[in-house]
């Protein structure tokens, strides 16, 4: 007998489809490592895929789906004393072999009259939505001082240079507009991932609505980061394991500005305490899927 192709379906929070060859007589199993493909199981609440990016092929990021946010805030630096420029260059953001790569780099770079010693990328989605299930399969950069994030902002945020502000929607200052952090990871606390919500009642360094968990090897292994967002609550999880819920007993403009359209952001920030030996490291994203 020759080689046979078999497909197995393993049911858990995610369905993993493995296609491989089995050689009869040797019991040898060969996996196609690139095309081990995670197929999402829609939640009872959200069953319809309404937007996604599978980052197929290689080349530039899809300009119909993404906007590079590069304009510095007033004062010439990103908030919190961050030390990077965000650029729209291919060296900082590109698709390769079916994966999005956002790359933080140590390099001297001048833009908008400011010289900085690090570059990275900050993407805004051109899709905005209210309520849904958001899934992102990703690997995170490594290095003390790196600060990758996958998050949501209300498209009404008044922020010069942001995509939706450029379209005329910017009416409301942060944090009143609201922010939803699906994932944050600080390189100084490797393998601990955090989620949070910011609003008029809890924001910035004093944010009290947050939670996280330690997971295995976030920088070398893919994990699936998920937000389930309904009109009642938000639930944050990694690989199906929940670590934070936000469900305020009193919902008003201070605690729940989460009943209008939000858009996705992906970025890597660089903190002032960046490891002096840091050279570069990527955030690699396999897919982003939004269900409603």
PDB file of C-alpha atoms in Angstrom:
ATOM      1  CA  UNK A   1       0.000   0.000   0.000  1.00  0.00           C
ATOM      2  CA  UNK A   2       1.184   3.518  -0.706  1.00  0.00           C
ATOM      3  CA  UNK A   3       0.754   6.811   1.139  1.00  0.00           C
ATOM      4  CA  UNK A   4      -2.702   7.925   2.191  1.00  0.00           C
ATOM      5  CA  UNK A   5      -3.891  11.392   3.073  1.00  0.00           C
ATOM      6  CA  UNK A   6      -6.027  11.741   6.186  1.00  0.00           C
ATOM      7  CA  UNK A   7      -7.742  14.699   7.821  1.00  0.00           C
ATOM      8  CA  UNK A   8      -8.519  14.687  11.542  1.00  0.00           C
ATOM      9  CA  UNK A   9     -10.769  17.161  13.329  1.00  0.00           C
ATOM     10  CA  UNK A  10     -10.070  17.853  17.016  1.00  0.00           C
ATOM     11  CA  UNK A  11     -12.841  19.643  18.883  1.00  0.00           C
ATOM     12  CA  UNK A  12     -12.057  22.146  21.622  1.00  0.00           C
ATOM     13  CA  UNK A  13     -12.443  25.904  21.808  1.00  0.00           C
ATOM     14  CA  UNK A  14     -10.852  25.909  18.382  1.00  0.00           C
ATOM     15  CA  UNK A  15     -11.103  23.249  15.706  1.00  0.00           C
ATOM     16  CA  UNK A  16      -7.680  22.287  14.397  1.00  0.00           C
ATOM     17  CA  UNK A  17      -7.570  20.710  10.992  1.00  0.00           C
ATOM     18  CA  UNK A  18      -4.382  18.731  10.380  1.00  0.00           C
ATOM     19  CA  UNK A  19      -3.678  17.396   6.904  1.00  0.00           C
ATOM     20  CA  UNK A  20      -0.765  14.980   6.742  1.00  0.00           C
ATOM     21  CA  UNK A  21       0.638  11.904   5.102  1.00  0.00           C
ATOM     22  CA  UNK A  22       0.751   8.530   6.818  1.00  0.00           C
ATOM     23  CA  UNK A  23       3.238   5.962   5.568  1.00  0.00           C
ATOM     24  CA  UNK A  24       1.758   2.524   6.175  1.00  0.00           C
ATOM     25  CA  UNK A  25       4.235   0.058   7.681  1.00  0.00           C
ATOM     26  CA  UNK A  26       6.503   2.673   9.277  1.00  0.00           C
ATOM     27  CA  UNK A  27       3.886   4.509  11.364  1.00  0.00           C
ATOM     28  CA  UNK A  28       5.584   7.730  10.321  1.00  0.00           C
ATOM     29  CA  UNK A  29       3.415  10.857  10.442  1.00  0.00           C
ATOM     30  CA  UNK A  30       4.521  13.987   8.561  1.00  0.00           C
ATOM     31  CA  UNK A  31       2.812  17.297   9.331  1.00  0.00           C
ATOM     32  CA  UNK A  32       2.505  20.235   6.997  1.00  0.00           C
ATOM     33  CA  UNK A  33       3.639  22.768   9.606  1.00  0.00           C
ATOM     34  CA  UNK A  34       2.622  25.896   7.676  1.00  0.00           C
ATOM     35  CA  UNK A  35      -0.873  24.740   6.912  1.00  0.00           C
ATOM     36  CA  UNK A  36      -1.863  23.551  10.328  1.00  0.00           C
ATOM     37  CA  UNK A  37      -4.921  25.761  10.160  1.00  0.00           C
ATOM     38  CA  UNK A  38      -7.084  26.955  13.027  1.00  0.00           C
ATOM     39  CA  UNK A  39     -10.752  27.099  12.086  1.00  0.00           C
ATOM     40  CA  UNK A  40     -12.899  29.153  14.419  1.00  0.00           C
ATOM     41  CA  UNK A  41     -15.966  27.750  16.117  1.00  0.00           C
ATOM     42  CA  UNK A  42     -18.605  30.508  16.085  1.00  0.00           C
ATOM     43  CA  UNK A  43     -20.055  31.284  19.497  1.00  0.00           C
ATOM     44  CA  UNK A  44     -23.813  30.884  20.080  1.00  0.00           C
ATOM     45  CA  UNK A  45     -24.026  34.673  20.219  1.00  0.00           C
ATOM     46  CA  UNK A  46     -21.964  35.456  17.128  1.00  0.00           C
ATOM     47  CA  UNK A  47     -22.146  33.107  14.137  1.00  0.00           C
ATOM     48  CA  UNK A  48     -21.535  35.240  11.039  1.00  0.00           C
ATOM     49  CA  UNK A  49     -18.056  36.221   9.883  1.00  0.00           C
ATOM     50  CA  UNK A  50     -18.441  39.915   8.988  1.00  0.00           C
ATOM     51  CA  UNK A  51     -14.802  40.961   8.477  1.00  0.00           C
ATOM     52  CA  UNK A  52     -11.411  39.283   8.401  1.00  0.00           C
ATOM     53  CA  UNK A  53      -7.880  39.494   7.153  1.00  0.00           C
ATOM     54  CA  UNK A  54      -6.134  36.179   6.538  1.00  0.00           C
ATOM     55  CA  UNK A  55      -2.960  37.951   5.318  1.00  0.00           C
ATOM     56  CA  UNK A  56      -2.654  35.652   2.316  1.00  0.00           C
ATOM     57  CA  UNK A  57       0.460  35.674   0.177  1.00  0.00           C
ATOM     58  CA  UNK A  58       3.340  38.142   0.455  1.00  0.00           C
ATOM     59  CA  UNK A  59       3.715  41.844  -0.138  1.00  0.00           C
ATOM     60  CA  UNK A  60       2.189  45.076   1.098  1.00  0.00           C
ATOM     61  CA  UNK A  61      -0.579  45.277   3.678  1.00  0.00           C
ATOM     62  CA  UNK A  62      -4.039  45.556   2.100  1.00  0.00           C
ATOM     63  CA  UNK A  63      -4.730  49.327   1.858  1.00  0.00           C
ATOM     64  CA  UNK A  64      -8.469  48.693   1.572  1.00  0.00           C
ATOM     65  CA  UNK A  65      -8.436  47.228   5.076  1.00  0.00           C
ATOM     66  CA  UNK A  66      -5.673  49.105   6.899  1.00  0.00           C
ATOM     67  CA  UNK A  67      -4.350  52.624   7.454  1.00  0.00           C
ATOM     68  CA  UNK A  68      -0.851  53.397   8.733  1.00  0.00           C
ATOM     69  CA  UNK A  69      -1.098  55.926  11.556  1.00  0.00           C
ATOM     70  CA  UNK A  70       2.183  57.847  11.639  1.00  0.00           C
ATOM     71  CA  UNK A  71       1.364  61.425  12.711  1.00  0.00           C
ATOM     72  CA  UNK A  72       2.995  62.306  16.025  1.00  0.00           C
ATOM     73  CA  UNK A  73       0.809  63.781  18.777  1.00  0.00           C
ATOM     74  CA  UNK A  74       1.443  67.369  19.897  1.00  0.00           C
ATOM     75  CA  UNK A  75       4.816  67.614  21.603  1.00  0.00           C
ATOM     76  CA  UNK A  76       6.583  65.301  19.179  1.00  0.00           C
ATOM     77  CA  UNK A  77       6.320  61.952  21.003  1.00  0.00           C
ATOM     78  CA  UNK A  78       3.670  59.313  21.566  1.00  0.00           C
ATOM     79  CA  UNK A  79       1.976  59.433  24.963  1.00  0.00           C
ATOM     80  CA  UNK A  80       3.714  57.907  27.969  1.00  0.00           C
ATOM     81  CA  UNK A  81       7.196  58.968  26.911  1.00  0.00           C
ATOM     82  CA  UNK A  82       7.405  56.360  24.157  1.00  0.00           C
ATOM     83  CA  UNK A  83      10.514  56.614  22.015  1.00  0.00           C
ATOM     84  CA  UNK A  84       9.567  55.205  18.598  1.00  0.00           C
ATOM     85  CA  UNK A  85       8.420  56.605  15.275  1.00  0.00           C
ATOM     86  CA  UNK A  86       5.579  54.752  13.571  1.00  0.00           C
ATOM     87  CA  UNK A  87       6.218  54.469   9.843  1.00  0.00           C
ATOM     88  CA  UNK A  88       4.432  53.238   6.733  1.00  0.00           C
ATOM     89  CA  UNK A  89       7.608  51.631   5.361  1.00  0.00           C
ATOM     90  CA  UNK A  90       7.650  48.027   4.211  1.00  0.00           C
ATOM     91  CA  UNK A  91      10.524  47.315   6.601  1.00  0.00           C
ATOM     92  CA  UNK A  92       8.177  47.913   9.559  1.00  0.00           C
ATOM     93  CA  UNK A  93       5.010  46.253   8.247  1.00  0.00           C
ATOM     94  CA  UNK A  94       4.474  43.679   5.520  1.00  0.00           C
ATOM     95  CA  UNK A  95       2.838  40.364   4.676  1.00  0.00           C
ATOM     96  CA  UNK A  96       5.078  37.352   4.097  1.00  0.00           C
ATOM     97  CA  UNK A  97       4.121  33.716   3.468  1.00  0.00           C
ATOM     98  CA  UNK A  98       0.620  34.273   4.765  1.00  0.00           C
ATOM     99  CA  UNK A  99       1.494  36.226   7.907  1.00  0.00           C
ATOM    100  CA  UNK A 100       1.355  39.887   8.853  1.00  0.00           C
ATOM    101  CA  UNK A 101       4.655  41.127  10.283  1.00  0.00           C
ATOM    102  CA  UNK A 102       4.836  44.304  12.360  1.00  0.00           C
ATOM    103  CA  UNK A 103       8.485  44.895  13.142  1.00  0.00           C
ATOM    104  CA  UNK A 104      10.012  47.076  15.850  1.00  0.00           C
ATOM    105  CA  UNK A 105      13.574  48.086  14.933  1.00  0.00           C
ATOM    106  CA  UNK A 106      16.468  49.908  16.491  1.00  0.00           C
ATOM    107  CA  UNK A 107      17.502  52.515  13.937  1.00  0.00           C
ATOM    108  CA  UNK A 108      17.958  56.267  13.762  1.00  0.00           C
ATOM    109  CA  UNK A 109      15.014  57.756  11.869  1.00  0.00           C
ATOM    110  CA  UNK A 110      13.904  61.345  11.301  1.00  0.00           C
ATOM    111  CA  UNK A 111      10.287  62.248  10.568  1.00  0.00           C
ATOM    112  CA  UNK A 112       8.084  65.272  11.207  1.00  0.00           C
ATOM    113  CA  UNK A 113      11.117  67.207  12.464  1.00  0.00           C
ATOM    114  CA  UNK A 114      11.863  64.648  15.188  1.00  0.00           C
ATOM    115  CA  UNK A 115      14.795  62.216  15.357  1.00  0.00           C
ATOM    116  CA  UNK A 116      14.154  58.950  17.164  1.00  0.00           C
ATOM    117  CA  UNK A 117      16.231  55.800  17.558  1.00  0.00           C
ATOM    118  CA  UNK A 118      13.452  53.212  17.088  1.00  0.00           C
ATOM    119  CA  UNK A 119      10.761  52.544  14.511  1.00  0.00           C
ATOM    120  CA  UNK A 120       7.645  50.377  14.443  1.00  0.00           C
ATOM    121  CA  UNK A 121       4.161  50.373  12.894  1.00  0.00           C
ATOM    122  CA  UNK A 122       0.668  51.310  14.059  1.00  0.00           C
ATOM    123  CA  UNK A 123      -2.302  50.121  11.992  1.00  0.00           C
ATOM    124  CA  UNK A 124      -5.919  51.330  12.079  1.00  0.00           C
ATOM    125  CA  UNK A 125      -8.624  49.160  10.551  1.00  0.00           C
ATOM    126  CA  UNK A 126     -10.935  50.769   7.993  1.00  0.00           C
ATOM    127  CA  UNK A 127     -13.716  48.624   9.415  1.00  0.00           C
ATOM    128  CA  UNK A 128     -15.639  49.632  12.534  1.00  0.00           C
ATOM    129  CA  UNK A 129     -18.360  47.711  14.345  1.00  0.00           C
ATOM    130  CA  UNK A 130     -20.503  47.440  17.492  1.00  0.00           C
ATOM    131  CA  UNK A 131     -20.544  44.129  19.416  1.00  0.00           C
ATOM    132  CA  UNK A 132     -19.063  40.883  18.178  1.00  0.00           C
ATOM    133  CA  UNK A 133     -16.436  38.209  18.698  1.00  0.00           C
ATOM    134  CA  UNK A 134     -12.902  39.209  17.727  1.00  0.00           C
ATOM    135  CA  UNK A 135     -10.235  36.528  17.300  1.00  0.00           C
ATOM    136  CA  UNK A 136      -6.555  37.164  16.599  1.00  0.00           C
ATOM    137  CA  UNK A 137      -3.959  34.399  16.208  1.00  0.00           C
ATOM    138  CA  UNK A 138      -0.558  35.923  16.869  1.00  0.00           C
ATOM    139  CA  UNK A 139       3.001  35.682  18.164  1.00  0.00           C
ATOM    140  CA  UNK A 140       4.412  38.644  20.089  1.00  0.00           C
ATOM    141  CA  UNK A 141       7.763  40.452  19.999  1.00  0.00           C
ATOM    142  CA  UNK A 142      10.397  39.822  22.628  1.00  0.00           C
ATOM    143  CA  UNK A 143      12.624  42.262  24.495  1.00  0.00           C
ATOM    144  CA  UNK A 144      12.486  44.386  27.638  1.00  0.00           C
ATOM    145  CA  UNK A 145      10.912  47.699  26.652  1.00  0.00           C
ATOM    146  CA  UNK A 146       8.733  46.316  23.846  1.00  0.00           C
ATOM    147  CA  UNK A 147       5.003  46.910  24.290  1.00  0.00           C
ATOM    148  CA  UNK A 148       2.820  45.287  21.619  1.00  0.00           C
ATOM    149  CA  UNK A 149      -0.936  45.775  21.687  1.00  0.00           C
ATOM    150  CA  UNK A 150      -4.047  44.663  19.825  1.00  0.00           C
ATOM    151  CA  UNK A 151      -6.919  46.913  20.822  1.00  0.00           C
ATOM    152  CA  UNK A 152     -10.013  48.929  19.904  1.00  0.00           C
ATOM    153  CA  UNK A 153     -10.864  52.621  19.949  1.00  0.00           C
ATOM    154  CA  UNK A 154     -14.194  54.309  19.393  1.00  0.00           C
ATOM    155  CA  UNK A 155     -14.192  55.762  15.900  1.00  0.00           C
ATOM    156  CA  UNK A 156     -15.405  59.048  17.440  1.00  0.00           C
ATOM    157  CA  UNK A 157     -12.021  59.633  19.109  1.00  0.00           C
ATOM    158  CA  UNK A 158     -10.647  63.117  18.512  1.00  0.00           C
ATOM    159  CA  UNK A 159      -7.065  62.204  17.594  1.00  0.00           C
ATOM    160  CA  UNK A 160      -5.351  64.052  14.777  1.00  0.00           C
ATOM    161  CA  UNK A 161      -3.833  61.626  12.291  1.00  0.00           C
ATOM    162  CA  UNK A 162      -6.044  58.644  13.143  1.00  0.00           C
ATOM    163  CA  UNK A 163      -7.988  57.132  10.244  1.00  0.00           C
ATOM    164  CA  UNK A 164     -11.528  57.792  11.482  1.00  0.00           C
ATOM    165  CA  UNK A 165     -10.655  61.270  12.718  1.00  0.00           C
ATOM    166  CA  UNK A 166      -9.376  62.005   9.205  1.00  0.00           C
ATOM    167  CA  UNK A 167     -12.806  60.923   7.911  1.00  0.00           C
ATOM    168  CA  UNK A 168     -14.534  63.517  10.087  1.00  0.00           C
ATOM    169  CA  UNK A 169     -15.740  61.329  12.968  1.00  0.00           C
ATOM    170  CA  UNK A 170     -13.479  62.755  15.688  1.00  0.00           C
ATOM    171  CA  UNK A 171     -15.698  64.436  18.281  1.00  0.00           C
ATOM    172  CA  UNK A 172     -14.726  62.978  21.671  1.00  0.00           C
ATOM    173  CA  UNK A 173     -11.509  63.080  23.648  1.00  0.00           C
ATOM    174  CA  UNK A 174      -9.839  60.057  25.200  1.00  0.00           C
ATOM    175  CA  UNK A 175     -10.712  58.415  27.605  1.00  0.00           C
ATOM    176  CA  UNK A 176     -14.343  59.521  27.404  1.00  0.00           C
ATOM    177  CA  UNK A 177     -14.577  57.934  23.942  1.00  0.00           C
ATOM    178  CA  UNK A 178     -13.635  54.525  25.383  1.00  0.00           C
ATOM    179  CA  UNK A 179     -10.851  52.031  24.714  1.00  0.00           C
ATOM    180  CA  UNK A 180     -10.830  48.211  24.744  1.00  0.00           C
ATOM    181  CA  UNK A 181      -7.467  46.451  25.067  1.00  0.00           C
ATOM    182  CA  UNK A 182      -7.780  42.884  23.808  1.00  0.00           C
ATOM    183  CA  UNK A 183      -4.091  42.203  24.328  1.00  0.00           C
ATOM    184  CA  UNK A 184      -1.105  43.991  25.816  1.00  0.00           C
ATOM    185  CA  UNK A 185       2.277  42.457  26.550  1.00  0.00           C
ATOM    186  CA  UNK A 186       5.237  44.114  28.214  1.00  0.00           C
ATOM    187  CA  UNK A 187       8.625  42.633  27.399  1.00  0.00           C
ATOM    188  CA  UNK A 188       9.745  43.299  30.966  1.00  0.00           C
ATOM    189  CA  UNK A 189       7.109  40.732  32.078  1.00  0.00           C
ATOM    190  CA  UNK A 190       7.602  38.066  29.415  1.00  0.00           C
ATOM    191  CA  UNK A 191       4.682  35.677  28.759  1.00  0.00           C
ATOM    192  CA  UNK A 192       2.148  37.599  30.864  1.00  0.00           C
ATOM    193  CA  UNK A 193      -0.657  39.025  28.717  1.00  0.00           C
ATOM    194  CA  UNK A 194      -3.164  41.601  29.896  1.00  0.00           C
ATOM    195  CA  UNK A 195      -6.562  42.980  28.853  1.00  0.00           C
ATOM    196  CA  UNK A 196      -8.251  46.173  30.050  1.00  0.00           C
ATOM    197  CA  UNK A 197     -10.957  48.717  29.370  1.00  0.00           C
ATOM    198  CA  UNK A 198     -10.439  52.468  29.624  1.00  0.00           C
ATOM    199  CA  UNK A 199     -13.225  54.994  30.054  1.00  0.00           C
ATOM    200  CA  UNK A 200     -14.049  58.111  32.063  1.00  0.00           C
ATOM    201  CA  UNK A 201     -14.292  56.042  35.263  1.00  0.00           C
ATOM    202  CA  UNK A 202     -11.037  54.107  34.854  1.00  0.00           C
ATOM    203  CA  UNK A 203      -8.160  55.045  32.597  1.00  0.00           C
ATOM    204  CA  UNK A 204      -4.457  55.441  32.003  1.00  0.00           C
ATOM    205  CA  UNK A 205      -1.991  54.414  34.696  1.00  0.00           C
ATOM    206  CA  UNK A 206      -4.891  54.343  37.182  1.00  0.00           C
ATOM    207  CA  UNK A 207      -7.011  51.889  35.195  1.00  0.00           C
ATOM    208  CA  UNK A 208      -8.741  49.459  37.556  1.00  0.00           C
ATOM    209  CA  UNK A 209     -10.706  47.364  35.077  1.00  0.00           C
ATOM    210  CA  UNK A 210      -8.134  44.842  33.906  1.00  0.00           C
ATOM    211  CA  UNK A 211      -6.999  41.235  34.133  1.00  0.00           C
ATOM    212  CA  UNK A 212      -4.439  38.896  32.637  1.00  0.00           C
ATOM    213  CA  UNK A 213      -2.784  35.517  32.684  1.00  0.00           C
ATOM    214  CA  UNK A 214       0.564  33.826  32.199  1.00  0.00           C
ATOM    215  CA  UNK A 215       0.690  31.723  29.039  1.00  0.00           C
ATOM    216  CA  UNK A 216       3.367  29.584  27.459  1.00  0.00           C
ATOM    217  CA  UNK A 217       5.898  31.161  25.113  1.00  0.00           C
ATOM    218  CA  UNK A 218       3.973  34.073  23.591  1.00  0.00           C
ATOM    219  CA  UNK A 219       6.895  35.068  21.374  1.00  0.00           C
ATOM    220  CA  UNK A 220       7.648  31.737  19.691  1.00  0.00           C
ATOM    221  CA  UNK A 221       4.235  30.073  19.651  1.00  0.00           C
ATOM    222  CA  UNK A 222       0.931  31.257  18.217  1.00  0.00           C
ATOM    223  CA  UNK A 223      -1.939  31.837  20.621  1.00  0.00           C
ATOM    224  CA  UNK A 224      -5.518  32.891  19.962  1.00  0.00           C
ATOM    225  CA  UNK A 225      -6.599  36.113  21.666  1.00  0.00           C
ATOM    226  CA  UNK A 226     -10.357  36.614  21.878  1.00  0.00           C
ATOM    227  CA  UNK A 227     -12.857  39.261  22.921  1.00  0.00           C
ATOM    228  CA  UNK A 228     -16.585  38.510  23.166  1.00  0.00           C
ATOM    229  CA  UNK A 229     -18.377  41.873  23.311  1.00  0.00           C
ATOM    230  CA  UNK A 230     -22.138  42.088  23.856  1.00  0.00           C
ATOM    231  CA  UNK A 231     -24.415  44.870  25.060  1.00  0.00           C
ATOM    232  CA  UNK A 232     -24.163  43.368  28.569  1.00  0.00           C
ATOM    233  CA  UNK A 233     -20.467  42.594  29.024  1.00  0.00           C
ATOM    234  CA  UNK A 234     -17.014  41.898  27.590  1.00  0.00           C
ATOM    235  CA  UNK A 235     -15.138  38.627  28.078  1.00  0.00           C
ATOM    236  CA  UNK A 236     -11.399  38.356  27.326  1.00  0.00           C
ATOM    237  CA  UNK A 237      -9.592  35.036  26.847  1.00  0.00           C
ATOM    238  CA  UNK A 238      -6.497  33.340  25.439  1.00  0.00           C
ATOM    239  CA  UNK A 239      -6.790  29.922  23.783  1.00  0.00           C
ATOM    240  CA  UNK A 240     -10.277  29.640  25.272  1.00  0.00           C
ATOM    241  CA  UNK A 241      -9.139  30.361  28.841  1.00  0.00           C
ATOM    242  CA  UNK A 242     -10.863  33.440  30.258  1.00  0.00           C
ATOM    243  CA  UNK A 243      -8.908  35.954  32.344  1.00  0.00           C
ATOM    244  CA  UNK A 244     -11.108  39.061  32.550  1.00  0.00           C
ATOM    245  CA  UNK A 245     -14.747  40.107  32.365  1.00  0.00           C
ATOM    246  CA  UNK A 246     -16.068  43.640  32.337  1.00  0.00           C
ATOM    247  CA  UNK A 247     -19.733  44.001  33.295  1.00  0.00           C
ATOM    248  CA  UNK A 248     -20.378  47.155  35.339  1.00  0.00           C
ATOM    249  CA  UNK A 249     -23.551  47.086  37.432  1.00  0.00           C
ATOM    250  CA  UNK A 250     -24.213  50.696  36.476  1.00  0.00           C
ATOM    251  CA  UNK A 251     -23.951  51.444  32.775  1.00  0.00           C
ATOM    252  CA  UNK A 252     -23.687  55.117  31.894  1.00  0.00           C
ATOM    253  CA  UNK A 253     -21.498  57.350  29.750  1.00  0.00           C
ATOM    254  CA  UNK A 254     -18.656  57.044  32.272  1.00  0.00           C
ATOM    255  CA  UNK A 255     -18.624  53.256  32.606  1.00  0.00           C
ATOM    256  CA  UNK A 256     -20.054  52.027  29.291  1.00  0.00           C
ATOM    257  CA  UNK A 257     -19.228  54.057  26.178  1.00  0.00           C
ATOM    258  CA  UNK A 258     -19.223  50.660  24.418  1.00  0.00           C
ATOM    259  CA  UNK A 259     -22.476  50.816  22.467  1.00  0.00           C
ATOM    260  CA  UNK A 260     -21.177  52.368  19.243  1.00  0.00           C
ATOM    261  CA  UNK A 261     -18.669  51.569  16.518  1.00  0.00           C
ATOM    262  CA  UNK A 262     -15.044  50.743  17.379  1.00  0.00           C
ATOM    263  CA  UNK A 263     -12.066  50.022  15.123  1.00  0.00           C
ATOM    264  CA  UNK A 264      -8.999  47.808  15.519  1.00  0.00           C
ATOM    265  CA  UNK A 265      -5.452  48.952  16.178  1.00  0.00           C
ATOM    266  CA  UNK A 266      -2.255  46.902  16.074  1.00  0.00           C
ATOM    267  CA  UNK A 267       1.049  48.391  17.149  1.00  0.00           C
ATOM    268  CA  UNK A 268       4.360  47.873  18.907  1.00  0.00           C
ATOM    269  CA  UNK A 269       5.384  50.716  21.209  1.00  0.00           C
ATOM    270  CA  UNK A 270       8.907  51.146  22.575  1.00  0.00           C
ATOM    271  CA  UNK A 271       9.317  52.246  26.176  1.00  0.00           C
ATOM    272  CA  UNK A 272      12.209  54.406  27.408  1.00  0.00           C
ATOM    273  CA  UNK A 273      13.724  51.443  29.294  1.00  0.00           C
ATOM    274  CA  UNK A 274      14.232  49.444  26.099  1.00  0.00           C
ATOM    275  CA  UNK A 275      17.059  46.939  26.397  1.00  0.00           C
ATOM    276  CA  UNK A 276      20.151  48.635  24.895  1.00  0.00           C
ATOM    277  CA  UNK A 277      20.956  45.351  23.140  1.00  0.00           C
ATOM    278  CA  UNK A 278      17.566  45.211  21.413  1.00  0.00           C
ATOM    279  CA  UNK A 279      17.879  45.172  17.606  1.00  0.00           C
ATOM    280  CA  UNK A 280      14.492  44.154  16.218  1.00  0.00           C
ATOM    281  CA  UNK A 281      11.546  41.865  16.896  1.00  0.00           C
ATOM    282  CA  UNK A 282       8.194  41.290  15.164  1.00  0.00           C
ATOM    283  CA  UNK A 283       4.586  40.779  16.068  1.00  0.00           C
ATOM    284  CA  UNK A 284       3.406  38.069  13.664  1.00  0.00           C
ATOM    285  CA  UNK A 285      -0.319  37.700  12.980  1.00  0.00           C
ATOM    286  CA  UNK A 286      -1.834  34.692  11.247  1.00  0.00           C
ATOM    287  CA  UNK A 287      -5.378  36.033  11.019  1.00  0.00           C
ATOM    288  CA  UNK A 288      -7.940  38.440  12.434  1.00  0.00           C
ATOM    289  CA  UNK A 289     -11.637  37.467  12.328  1.00  0.00           C
ATOM    290  CA  UNK A 290     -14.718  39.355  13.505  1.00  0.00           C
ATOM    291  CA  UNK A 291     -18.056  37.609  13.987  1.00  0.00           C
ATOM    292  CA  UNK A 292     -21.474  39.085  14.689  1.00  0.00           C
TER     293      UNK A 292
END
